[in-house]
Amino acid sequence: MRVQSVEKAFRVLGAFDAMRPSLSLTQLAAAIELDKSATQRFAHTLTMLGYLSKDPTTKRFALTVKTLDLGYRFIRTNALVERARPYLLHISNTTEETVNLTVLDGAEVVFVSRMAGRHVINADIVVGMRSPAYCSAPGIAMLARLPPEEAVAILDSTERHPITPNTVWRMDGLRDKLRLTAARGYATAFEEMHHGDLSVAAAIVDAHGRPIGAINIATLRSRTTPEAAEQTYMPMVVDAARAISRS
Amino acid sequence: MRVQSVEKAFRVLGAFDAMRPSLSLTQLAAAIELDKSATQRFAHTLTMLGYLSKDPTTKRFALTVKTLDLGYRFIRTNALVERARPYLLHISNTTEETVNLTVLDGAEVVFVSRMAGRHVINADIVVGMRSPAYCSAPGIAMLARLPPEEAVAILDSTERHPITPNTVWRMDGLRDKLRLTAARGYATAFEEMHHGDLSVAAAIVDAHGRPIGAINIATLRSRTTPEAAEQTYMPMVVDAARAISRS
């Protein structure tokens, strides 16, 4: 029933990453574990379709700008992104901090929209970024809206480890965090993923109360305290998430 | 030599857009001009791979957040984006206006990186956006670095029409614009695509002098005049483009 050549084509595209931005045919074949002639057919097809380029001199393949099209299409067709935009904009203007819209994909949160604060360097490359859910405020905010056994199963499906001394990563700690988050309706993560990073998040839910996204405000310890961040930003994310959930 | 099923799979993904954010199997089959059983196989495969979702109630298909992965991979592997980032950041901090990095793809410019100014609403959804090259400052800046016959062939390959009263779209006017741009090393577009939009751009070139990207500063007529924008921003984009070209 499944079309195997489609899976292989996506394996070819998935072989490129920051460590391997370009690949020769031999490297590509090794990376996807296909023989060279099959790899050649897929690479050729993807080059014809415009998703790969082949350097005429080095004969190395690389991803092209056309790979941006699909994701751009998704962002433009996503109702949640549309609905959330005015709220993100309002919070961003009010706070001058970074505001993100994320969704849960397995055990990861994916950034689908962002208004960057005034202090952010890589404002431009964040849409599509993924983070582990267990140590991020939006991840915990969304997981806390699932039935506890479902949230635990998701957390159990992924490798967890302490990223900073503050990371809550053992299941006991995470269960407590989920209970607290469910009870009070918002999540915090203070320096759990990066040094100095403070984040406050609330989940957006569908008509059945299931999480469909989260909104979070991120600031830095150099500008405020965890207590002040929680107090100031909690009402903003909670109100926005509630308004987006209803709309 | 080409793998036809791969082409068909991308046709399925390409069927979704802002007007058709979700599609039933029947609609999908009609959109891509395949019979329903073939369409079903591709939709199923893409759903298994995670690029499509199927609503359990409505049975309609939609793009998923996973479609962001490929483009994110491209952005993270793209050397030009990396090299340009500090220059974009510097200009953004200095001017508080929007600074973009674009590349030429056929007769279109594609936005690959952006630092949004303080006055921009949809800062988040711009990477992947496409604009016609003929009426944009970065488009003209890049085309002007090609051999004139090549630039004209590209401009001839696409439909052109006046978008605003200021749009230069006839080939005579575009030839003049290319000559002027080549001579002075930067391009301007004043309200050629949107009312009130002022843009100044310079091309980034490779070792052979061929354009590989452009950097532009965009501001609004409500904040400055075309003359002042040109005078202020021309040296910034020219210097940055030259520095990125060399690095």
CSV table of C-alpha atoms in Angstrom, one decimal:
chain,number,residue,atom,x,y,z
A,1,MET,CA,0.0,0.0,0.0
A,2,ARG,CA,2.8,2.4,0.8
A,3,VAL,CA,4.8,3.8,-2.1
A,4,GLN,CA,8.4,2.8,-1.2
A,5,SER,CA,10.1,5.1,-3.7
A,6,VAL,CA,8.5,8.1,-2.0
A,7,GLU,CA,9.9,7.0,1.3
A,8,LYS,CA,13.3,6.7,-0.3
A,9,ALA,CA,13.1,10.1,-1.9
A,10,PHE,CA,12.5,11.6,1.6
A,11,ARG,CA,15.4,9.6,3.0
A,12,VAL,CA,17.6,11.3,0.3
A,13,LEU,CA,16.4,14.8,1.3
A,14,GLY,CA,16.8,13.8,5.0
A,15,ALA,CA,20.5,12.9,4.5
A,16,PHE,CA,21.5,16.6,4.5
A,17,ASP,CA,22.0,18.4,7.7
A,18,ALA,CA,24.2,21.1,9.3
A,19,MET,CA,27.1,18.6,9.6
A,20,ARG,CA,26.6,17.4,6.0
A,21,PRO,CA,25.4,20.4,4.0
A,22,SER,CA,26.5,18.9,0.7
A,23,LEU,CA,27.1,15.2,-0.3
A,24,SER,CA,28.7,13.4,-3.2
A,25,LEU,CA,26.7,10.6,-4.8
A,26,THR,CA,28.9,8.1,-2.9
A,27,GLN,CA,28.3,9.8,0.4
A,28,LEU,CA,24.6,10.1,-0.3
A,29,ALA,CA,24.3,6.4,-1.2
A,30,ALA,CA,26.1,5.5,2.0
A,31,ALA,CA,24.0,7.8,4.1
A,32,ILE,CA,20.7,6.3,2.9
A,33,GLU,CA,21.9,2.8,2.5
A,34,LEU,CA,21.0,2.3,-1.1
A,35,ASP,CA,23.2,1.3,-4.0
A,36,LYS,CA,24.7,4.0,-6.1
A,37,SER,CA,22.5,3.5,-9.2
A,38,ALA,CA,19.2,3.7,-7.2
A,39,THR,CA,20.6,6.7,-5.3
A,40,GLN,CA,21.5,8.3,-8.6
A,41,ARG,CA,17.9,7.9,-9.8
A,42,PHE,CA,16.4,9.6,-6.7
A,43,ALA,CA,19.0,12.3,-6.6
A,44,HIS,CA,18.4,13.0,-10.3
A,45,THR,CA,14.6,13.1,-9.8
A,46,LEU,CA,14.8,15.4,-6.9
A,47,THR,CA,17.2,17.7,-8.9
A,48,MET,CA,14.7,17.8,-11.8
A,49,LEU,CA,12.0,18.6,-9.3
A,50,GLY,CA,14.1,21.5,-7.9
A,51,TYR,CA,14.6,20.2,-4.4
A,52,LEU,CA,18.3,19.4,-4.9
A,53,SER,CA,21.1,21.1,-6.7
A,54,LYS,CA,24.2,19.5,-8.2
A,55,ASP,CA,27.3,21.6,-8.3
A,56,PRO,CA,28.6,21.4,-11.9
A,57,THR,CA,32.3,21.4,-10.7
A,58,THR,CA,32.3,19.3,-7.5
A,59,LYS,CA,29.3,17.1,-8.5
A,60,ARG,CA,28.1,17.4,-4.9
A,61,PHE,CA,24.4,17.6,-4.1
A,62,ALA,CA,22.8,20.1,-1.7
A,63,LEU,CA,19.3,21.2,-0.7
A,64,THR,CA,17.8,24.1,-2.6
A,65,VAL,CA,15.7,27.1,-1.6
A,66,LYS,CA,12.7,25.3,-3.0
A,67,THR,CA,12.7,23.1,0.2
A,68,LEU,CA,11.3,26.2,1.9
A,69,ASP,CA,8.1,26.0,-0.2
A,70,LEU,CA,6.3,23.2,1.6
A,71,GLY,CA,6.8,24.6,5.1
A,72,TYR,CA,5.8,28.1,3.9
A,73,ARG,CA,2.6,26.5,2.4
A,74,PHE,CA,1.9,24.8,5.8
A,75,ILE,CA,2.4,28.1,7.7
A,76,ARG,CA,0.1,29.9,5.3
A,77,THR,CA,-2.6,27.2,5.5
A,78,ASN,CA,-2.5,26.8,9.3
A,79,ALA,CA,-5.5,28.2,11.0
A,80,LEU,CA,-3.8,28.3,14.4
A,81,VAL,CA,-1.0,30.5,13.1
A,82,GLU,CA,-3.6,32.9,11.7
A,83,ARG,CA,-5.6,33.0,14.9
A,84,ALA,CA,-2.6,33.4,17.1
A,85,ARG,CA,-1.0,36.2,15.2
A,86,PRO,CA,-2.8,39.2,16.7
A,87,TYR,CA,-2.2,37.9,20.2
A,88,LEU,CA,1.5,37.3,19.6
A,89,LEU,CA,1.8,40.7,18.1
A,90,HIS,CA,0.1,42.3,21.1
A,91,ILE,CA,2.3,40.6,23.6
A,92,SER,CA,5.4,41.3,21.6
A,93,ASN,CA,4.6,45.0,21.5
A,94,THR,CA,3.7,45.1,25.2
A,95,THR,CA,6.6,43.2,26.5
A,96,GLU,CA,9.4,43.6,23.8
A,97,GLU,CA,10.2,40.0,24.7
A,98,THR,CA,10.1,37.0,22.4
A,99,VAL,CA,6.8,35.4,22.0
A,100,ASN,CA,6.4,31.9,20.4
A,101,LEU,CA,3.7,29.8,19.1
A,102,THR,CA,4.6,26.1,19.2
A,103,VAL,CA,2.9,22.8,18.5
A,104,LEU,CA,3.6,19.4,20.0
A,105,ASP,CA,4.9,16.7,17.5
A,106,GLY,CA,5.6,13.5,19.4
A,107,ALA,CA,8.0,14.3,22.2
A,108,GLU,CA,9.1,17.6,20.7
A,109,VAL,CA,7.8,21.1,20.4
A,110,VAL,CA,8.1,22.7,17.0
A,111,PHE,CA,8.2,26.5,16.6
A,112,VAL,CA,5.6,27.6,14.1
A,113,SER,CA,5.5,31.3,14.7
A,114,ARG,CA,7.6,33.8,16.5
A,115,MET,CA,7.7,37.5,17.2
A,116,ALA,CA,11.3,38.2,18.2
A,117,GLY,CA,12.1,40.4,21.1
A,118,ARG,CA,14.6,43.2,20.8
A,119,HIS,CA,17.4,41.2,22.2
A,120,VAL,CA,17.4,38.2,19.9
A,121,ILE,CA,20.1,37.4,17.5
A,122,ASN,CA,18.7,34.6,15.3
A,123,ALA,CA,15.2,35.8,14.9
A,124,ASP,CA,15.0,34.6,11.4
A,125,ILE,CA,15.8,30.9,11.6
A,126,VAL,CA,13.5,29.7,14.3
A,127,VAL,CA,10.3,28.6,12.5
A,128,GLY,CA,10.7,24.9,12.1
A,129,MET,CA,13.1,24.6,15.0
A,130,ARG,CA,12.4,21.7,17.4
A,131,SER,CA,13.1,21.3,21.1
A,132,PRO,CA,12.6,18.5,23.5
A,133,ALA,CA,9.2,18.9,25.2
A,134,TYR,CA,10.2,17.7,28.6
A,135,CYS,CA,12.5,20.6,29.4
A,136,SER,CA,10.5,23.4,27.7
A,137,ALA,CA,7.7,25.4,29.2
A,138,PRO,CA,5.4,25.1,26.1
A,139,GLY,CA,6.1,21.3,26.0
A,140,ILE,CA,5.0,20.9,29.6
A,141,ALA,CA,2.1,23.2,29.2
A,142,MET,CA,0.8,21.0,26.3
A,143,LEU,CA,1.6,17.7,27.9
A,144,ALA,CA,-0.2,18.7,31.1
A,145,ARG,CA,-3.5,19.0,29.1
A,146,LEU,CA,-3.3,15.4,28.0
A,147,PRO,CA,-4.5,12.5,30.1
A,148,PRO,CA,-1.6,11.8,32.5
A,149,GLU,CA,-0.9,8.3,31.2
A,150,GLU,CA,-0.7,9.7,27.6
A,151,ALA,CA,1.7,12.4,28.7
A,152,VAL,CA,3.9,9.9,30.5
A,153,ALA,CA,3.9,7.6,27.5
A,154,ILE,CA,5.1,10.5,25.3
A,155,LEU,CA,7.8,11.4,27.8
A,156,ASP,CA,8.8,7.8,28.1
A,157,SER,CA,9.2,7.4,24.4
A,158,THR,CA,12.1,9.8,24.2
A,159,GLU,CA,15.6,10.0,25.7
A,160,ARG,CA,15.8,12.4,28.5
A,161,HIS,CA,18.9,13.8,30.3
A,162,PRO,CA,19.9,16.9,32.3
A,163,ILE,CA,20.9,19.7,29.9
A,164,THR,CA,21.5,22.2,32.7
A,165,PRO,CA,21.7,21.7,36.4
A,166,ASN,CA,18.0,22.9,36.5
A,167,THR,CA,16.6,20.5,34.0
A,168,VAL,CA,13.7,18.4,35.3
A,169,TRP,CA,14.2,15.1,33.5
A,170,ARG,CA,13.4,12.2,35.8
A,171,MET,CA,9.9,10.9,35.5
A,172,ASP,CA,9.1,11.6,39.2
A,173,GLY,CA,9.9,15.3,38.8
A,174,LEU,CA,8.1,15.5,35.5
A,175,ARG,CA,4.9,13.9,37.0
A,176,ASP,CA,5.0,16.6,39.7
A,177,LYS,CA,5.5,19.3,37.1
A,178,LEU,CA,2.6,18.0,35.0
A,179,ARG,CA,0.3,17.9,38.0
A,180,LEU,CA,1.3,21.4,39.1
A,181,THR,CA,0.9,22.7,35.5
A,182,ALA,CA,-2.5,21.1,35.1
A,183,ALA,CA,-3.7,22.6,38.4
A,184,ARG,CA,-2.6,26.2,37.8
A,185,GLY,CA,-3.0,26.3,34.0
A,186,TYR,CA,0.5,27.5,33.0
A,187,ALA,CA,4.0,26.1,32.9
A,188,THR,CA,7.4,27.6,33.6
A,189,ALA,CA,10.9,26.6,32.7
A,190,PHE,CA,13.7,28.4,34.3
A,191,GLU,CA,17.2,27.7,32.8
A,192,GLU,CA,16.2,24.1,32.0
A,193,MET,CA,17.5,24.2,28.4
A,194,HIS,CA,19.9,27.2,28.2
A,195,HIS,CA,21.7,29.1,30.8
A,196,GLY,CA,19.8,32.3,31.7
A,197,ASP,CA,16.6,31.3,29.7
A,198,LEU,CA,13.3,32.0,31.5
A,199,SER,CA,10.1,30.9,29.8
A,200,VAL,CA,6.4,31.0,30.8
A,201,ALA,CA,3.8,29.1,28.7
A,202,ALA,CA,0.1,28.3,28.4
A,203,ALA,CA,-1.6,25.7,26.2
A,204,ILE,CA,-4.2,26.4,23.5
A,205,VAL,CA,-6.8,23.7,23.5
A,206,ASP,CA,-9.5,22.5,21.0
A,207,ALA,CA,-13.2,22.0,21.7
A,208,HIS,CA,-12.5,18.7,23.5
A,209,GLY,CA,-9.8,20.3,25.8
A,210,ARG,CA,-6.9,18.6,24.0
A,211,PRO,CA,-3.8,20.7,23.4
A,212,ILE,CA,-3.3,22.0,19.9
A,213,GLY,CA,-0.5,24.5,20.6
A,214,ALA,CA,1.1,26.7,23.2
A,215,ILE,CA,2.1,30.3,23.5
A,216,ASN,CA,5.1,31.3,25.5
A,217,ILE,CA,7.1,34.4,26.5
A,218,ALA,CA,10.8,34.0,26.7
A,219,THR,CA,13.1,36.4,28.5
A,220,LEU,CA,16.6,36.3,30.1
A,221,ARG,CA,17.7,36.1,33.6
A,222,SER,CA,20.0,39.1,32.9
A,223,ARG,CA,16.8,41.2,32.6
A,224,THR,CA,14.5,39.9,35.2
A,225,THR,CA,14.1,37.2,37.9
A,226,PRO,CA,12.2,33.9,37.6
A,227,GLU,CA,9.6,35.2,40.1
A,228,ALA,CA,9.0,38.5,38.3
A,229,ALA,CA,8.9,36.8,34.9
A,230,GLU,CA,6.3,34.3,36.2
A,231,GLN,CA,4.2,37.0,37.9
A,232,THR,CA,4.3,39.4,34.9
A,233,TYR,CA,4.0,36.9,32.0
A,234,MET,CA,1.7,34.3,33.4
A,235,PRO,CA,-1.5,36.3,33.0
A,236,MET,CA,-0.5,37.3,29.5
A,237,VAL,CA,0.0,33.8,28.2
A,238,VAL,CA,-3.0,32.4,30.1
A,239,ASP,CA,-5.3,35.1,28.7
A,240,ALA,CA,-4.0,34.8,25.2
A,241,ALA,CA,-4.1,31.0,25.2
A,242,ARG,CA,-7.7,31.1,26.4
A,243,ALA,CA,-8.7,33.6,23.8
A,244,ILE,CA,-7.1,31.7,21.0
A,245,SER,CA,-8.7,28.4,22.2
A,246,ARG,CA,-12.1,30.0,22.1
A,247,SER,CA,-11.8,31.8,18.8
B,1,MET,CA,15.5,7.7,-15.4
B,2,ARG,CA,13.2,9.9,-13.3
B,3,VAL,CA,11.1,8.3,-10.6
B,4,GLN,CA,7.6,9.2,-11.5
B,5,SER,CA,6.0,8.3,-8.1
B,6,VAL,CA,8.3,10.8,-6.4
B,7,GLU,CA,7.0,13.5,-8.8
B,8,LYS,CA,3.4,12.5,-8.0
B,9,ALA,CA,4.0,12.6,-4.2
B,10,PHE,CA,5.2,16.2,-4.5
B,11,ARG,CA,2.2,17.0,-6.7
B,12,VAL,CA,0.0,15.7,-3.8
B,13,LEU,CA,1.9,18.0,-1.3
B,14,GLY,CA,1.7,20.9,-3.7
B,15,ALA,CA,-2.1,20.6,-3.9
B,16,PHE,CA,-2.5,22.4,-0.6
B,17,ASP,CA,-2.5,26.2,-0.4
B,18,ALA,CA,-4.0,29.0,1.5
B,19,MET,CA,-7.2,28.6,-0.6
B,20,ARG,CA,-7.3,24.8,-0.1
B,21,PRO,CA,-5.8,24.2,3.4
B,22,SER,CA,-7.5,20.8,3.6
B,23,LEU,CA,-8.7,18.4,0.9
B,24,SER,CA,-10.9,15.3,0.8
B,25,LEU,CA,-9.5,12.4,-1.2
B,26,THR,CA,-11.9,13.2,-4.0
B,27,GLN,CA,-10.7,16.8,-4.1
B,28,LEU,CA,-7.1,15.8,-3.9
B,29,ALA,CA,-7.5,13.3,-6.8
B,30,ALA,CA,-9.1,16.0,-8.9
B,31,ALA,CA,-6.4,18.6,-8.0
B,32,ILE,CA,-3.5,16.4,-9.0
B,33,GLU,CA,-5.4,14.6,-11.9
B,34,LEU,CA,-4.8,11.1,-10.7
B,35,ASP,CA,-7.4,8.4,-10.1
B,36,LYS,CA,-8.7,8.0,-6.6
B,37,SER,CA,-6.9,4.7,-5.8
B,38,ALA,CA,-3.5,6.1,-6.9
B,39,THR,CA,-4.2,9.3,-5.0
B,40,GLN,CA,-5.1,7.2,-1.9
B,41,ARG,CA,-1.7,5.3,-2.1
B,42,PHE,CA,0.2,8.6,-2.2
B,43,ALA,CA,-1.8,10.3,0.5
B,44,HIS,CA,-1.5,7.2,2.7
B,45,THR,CA,2.3,7.1,2.2
B,46,LEU,CA,2.7,10.8,2.9
B,47,THR,CA,0.5,10.4,6.0
B,48,MET,CA,2.7,7.4,7.2
B,49,LEU,CA,5.8,9.6,6.6
B,50,GLY,CA,4.3,12.3,8.7
B,51,TYR,CA,3.9,15.1,6.0
B,52,LEU,CA,0.1,14.8,5.8
B,53,SER,CA,-2.5,14.4,8.5
B,54,LYS,CA,-5.9,12.9,8.1
B,55,ASP,CA,-8.7,14.2,10.2
B,56,PRO,CA,-10.4,11.1,11.8
B,57,THR,CA,-13.8,12.8,11.6
B,58,THR,CA,-13.9,14.7,8.4
B,59,LYS,CA,-11.4,12.4,6.6
B,60,ARG,CA,-9.8,15.5,5.1
B,61,PHE,CA,-6.1,15.7,4.5
B,62,ALA,CA,-3.8,18.7,5.5
B,63,LEU,CA,-0.1,19.5,5.6
B,64,THR,CA,1.6,18.8,9.0
B,65,VAL,CA,4.2,20.7,10.9
B,66,LYS,CA,6.8,18.2,9.6
B,67,THR,CA,6.7,20.0,6.3
B,68,LEU,CA,8.8,22.7,8.1
B,69,ASP,CA,11.7,20.3,8.6
B,70,LEU,CA,13.1,20.3,5.0
B,71,GLY,CA,13.3,24.1,4.8
B,72,TYR,CA,14.7,24.4,8.3
B,73,ARG,CA,17.4,21.9,7.2
B,74,PHE,CA,18.1,24.0,4.2
B,75,ILE,CA,18.4,27.2,6.2
B,76,ARG,CA,20.7,25.5,8.7
B,77,THR,CA,23.0,24.1,6.0
B,78,ASN,CA,23.1,27.3,3.9
B,79,ALA,CA,26.5,29.0,4.1
B,80,LEU,CA,25.2,32.3,2.8
B,81,VAL,CA,22.6,32.5,5.6
B,82,GLU,CA,25.4,31.9,8.1
B,83,ARG,CA,27.7,34.4,6.5
B,84,ALA,CA,25.1,37.1,6.2
B,85,ARG,CA,23.7,36.9,9.7
B,86,PRO,CA,26.1,39.3,11.5
B,87,TYR,CA,25.6,41.9,8.8
B,88,LEU,CA,21.8,41.6,8.9
B,89,LEU,CA,21.9,41.9,12.6
B,90,HIS,CA,24.2,44.9,12.5
B,91,ILE,CA,22.0,46.8,10.0
B,92,SER,CA,18.9,45.8,11.8
B,93,ASN,CA,20.2,47.2,15.1
B,94,THR,CA,21.5,50.3,13.5
B,95,THR,CA,18.4,51.2,11.5
B,96,GLU,CA,15.5,49.4,13.3
B,97,GLU,CA,14.2,48.7,9.8
B,98,THR,CA,13.6,45.4,8.2
B,99,VAL,CA,16.6,43.7,6.6
B,100,ASN,CA,16.3,40.7,4.3
B,101,LEU,CA,18.5,38.2,2.6
B,102,THR,CA,17.0,36.9,-0.6
B,103,VAL,CA,18.1,34.5,-3.3
B,104,LEU,CA,17.0,34.4,-7.0
B,105,ASP,CA,15.1,31.3,-8.0
B,106,GLY,CA,14.1,31.6,-11.7
B,107,ALA,CA,12.2,34.9,-12.0
B,108,GLU,CA,11.4,35.1,-8.3
B,109,VAL,CA,13.2,36.2,-5.2
B,110,VAL,CA,12.9,34.0,-2.2
B,111,PHE,CA,13.3,35.3,1.3
B,112,VAL,CA,15.8,33.1,3.2
B,113,SER,CA,16.6,35.3,6.2
B,114,ARG,CA,15.1,38.3,7.8
B,115,MET,CA,15.6,40.6,10.7
B,116,ALA,CA,12.3,42.4,11.2
B,117,GLY,CA,12.1,46.0,11.9
B,118,ARG,CA,10.1,47.4,14.8
B,119,HIS,CA,7.1,48.2,12.7
B,120,VAL,CA,6.4,44.9,11.0
B,121,ILE,CA,3.4,42.7,11.7
B,122,ASN,CA,4.1,39.4,10.1
B,123,ALA,CA,7.7,39.0,11.0
B,124,ASP,CA,7.4,35.3,11.5
B,125,ILE,CA,6.1,34.0,8.3
B,126,VAL,CA,8.4,35.5,5.8
B,127,VAL,CA,11.1,33.0,5.3
B,128,GLY,CA,10.1,31.0,2.2
B,129,MET,CA,8.0,33.9,0.8
B,130,ARG,CA,8.4,34.6,-2.9
B,131,SER,CA,8.1,37.8,-4.8
B,132,PRO,CA,8.4,38.6,-8.5
B,133,ALA,CA,12.0,39.7,-9.2
B,134,TYR,CA,11.1,42.4,-11.8
B,135,CYS,CA,9.4,44.7,-9.3
B,136,SER,CA,11.6,44.1,-6.3
B,137,ALA,CA,14.9,45.9,-5.4
B,138,PRO,CA,16.8,42.6,-4.5
B,139,GLY,CA,15.5,41.0,-7.7
B,140,ILE,CA,16.8,43.8,-9.9
B,141,ALA,CA,20.0,44.0,-7.9
B,142,MET,CA,20.7,40.3,-8.7
B,143,LEU,CA,19.5,40.4,-12.3
B,144,ALA,CA,21.8,43.4,-13.0
B,145,ARG,CA,24.8,41.2,-12.1
B,146,LEU,CA,24.0,38.7,-14.8
B,147,PRO,CA,24.9,39.1,-18.5
B,148,PRO,CA,22.2,41.4,-19.8
B,149,GLU,CA,20.8,38.8,-22.3
B,150,GLU,CA,20.5,36.3,-19.4
B,151,ALA,CA,18.7,38.8,-17.2
B,152,VAL,CA,16.3,39.6,-20.1
B,153,ALA,CA,15.6,35.9,-20.8
B,154,ILE,CA,14.7,35.5,-17.2
B,155,LEU,CA,12.4,38.5,-17.2
B,156,ASP,CA,10.9,37.3,-20.5
B,157,SER,CA,10.1,33.9,-19.0
B,158,THR,CA,7.6,35.3,-16.5
B,159,GLU,CA,4.4,37.2,-16.7
B,160,ARG,CA,4.8,40.9,-15.8
B,161,HIS,CA,2.2,43.5,-15.2
B,162,PRO,CA,1.9,46.7,-13.3
B,163,ILE,CA,1.1,46.1,-9.6
B,164,THR,CA,1.1,49.7,-8.6
B,165,PRO,CA,1.2,52.8,-10.7
B,166,ASN,CA,5.0,52.9,-10.0
B,167,THR,CA,5.8,49.3,-11.2
B,168,VAL,CA,8.5,49.2,-13.9
B,169,TRP,CA,7.3,46.2,-15.9
B,170,ARG,CA,7.8,46.8,-19.6
B,171,MET,CA,11.0,45.4,-21.0
B,172,ASP,CA,12.3,48.8,-22.1
B,173,GLY,CA,12.0,50.2,-18.6
B,174,LEU,CA,13.5,47.1,-17.1
B,175,ARG,CA,16.5,47.3,-19.4
B,176,ASP,CA,17.2,50.8,-18.4
B,177,LYS,CA,16.8,49.8,-14.7
B,178,LEU,CA,19.3,47.0,-15.1
B,179,ARG,CA,21.8,49.2,-16.8
B,180,LEU,CA,21.5,51.9,-14.1
B,181,THR,CA,21.7,49.3,-11.3
B,182,ALA,CA,24.8,47.6,-12.9
B,183,ALA,CA,26.5,51.0,-13.2
B,184,ARG,CA,25.9,52.2,-9.7
B,185,GLY,CA,26.0,48.9,-7.8
B,186,TYR,CA,22.6,49.0,-6.0
B,187,ALA,CA,18.9,48.9,-6.8
B,188,THR,CA,15.9,50.7,-5.5
B,189,ALA,CA,12.2,49.9,-5.7
B,190,PHE,CA,9.9,52.6,-4.5
B,191,GLU,CA,6.3,51.5,-4.1
B,192,GLU,CA,6.5,49.1,-7.0
B,193,MET,CA,4.9,46.2,-5.2
B,194,HIS,CA,3.1,47.7,-2.3
B,195,HIS,CA,1.8,51.1,-1.5
B,196,GLY,CA,4.3,53.0,0.7
B,197,ASP,CA,7.0,50.3,0.4
B,198,LEU,CA,10.6,51.7,-0.1
B,199,SER,CA,13.4,49.2,-0.6
B,200,VAL,CA,17.2,49.5,-1.3
B,201,ALA,CA,19.2,46.5,-2.3
B,202,ALA,CA,22.7,45.3,-3.3
B,203,ALA,CA,23.7,41.9,-4.7
B,204,ILE,CA,26.1,39.4,-3.1
B,205,VAL,CA,28.3,37.8,-5.7
B,206,ASP,CA,30.5,34.6,-5.9
B,207,ALA,CA,34.1,34.5,-7.0
B,208,HIS,CA,33.1,34.7,-10.7
B,209,GLY,CA,31.0,37.8,-10.0
B,210,ARG,CA,27.7,36.0,-10.4
B,211,PRO,CA,24.9,36.9,-8.0
B,212,ILE,CA,24.2,34.4,-5.2
B,213,GLY,CA,21.9,36.6,-3.1
B,214,ALA,CA,20.9,40.1,-2.2
B,215,ILE,CA,20.6,42.1,0.9
B,216,ASN,CA,17.9,44.8,1.2
B,217,ILE,CA,16.6,47.3,3.7
B,218,ALA,CA,12.9,48.0,3.6
B,219,THR,CA,11.2,50.9,5.1
B,220,LEU,CA,7.9,52.8,4.6
B,221,ARG,CA,7.0,56.1,2.9
B,222,SER,CA,5.3,57.1,6.1
B,223,ARG,CA,8.6,57.2,7.9
B,224,THR,CA,11.0,58.6,5.2
B,225,THR,CA,11.2,59.8,1.6
B,226,PRO,CA,12.6,57.7,-1.3
B,227,GLU,CA,15.5,60.1,-1.6
B,228,ALA,CA,16.4,59.9,2.1
B,229,ALA,CA,16.0,56.1,2.1
B,230,GLU,CA,18.3,55.8,-0.9
B,231,GLN,CA,20.9,58.1,0.5
B,232,THR,CA,20.9,56.5,4.0
B,233,TYR,CA,20.6,52.8,3.1
B,234,MET,CA,22.6,52.6,-0.1
B,235,PRO,CA,26.0,52.6,1.6
B,236,MET,CA,24.8,50.1,4.2
B,237,VAL,CA,23.6,47.5,1.7
B,238,VAL,CA,26.5,48.0,-0.7
B,239,ASP,CA,29.1,47.6,2.1
B,240,ALA,CA,27.4,44.6,3.6
B,241,ALA,CA,26.9,42.9,0.2
B,242,ARG,CA,30.6,43.5,-0.6
B,243,ALA,CA,31.7,42.2,2.7
B,244,ILE,CA,29.6,39.0,2.5
B,245,SER,CA,30.7,38.5,-1.1
B,246,ARG,CA,34.4,38.5,0.0
B,247,SER,CA,34.0,36.4,3.1
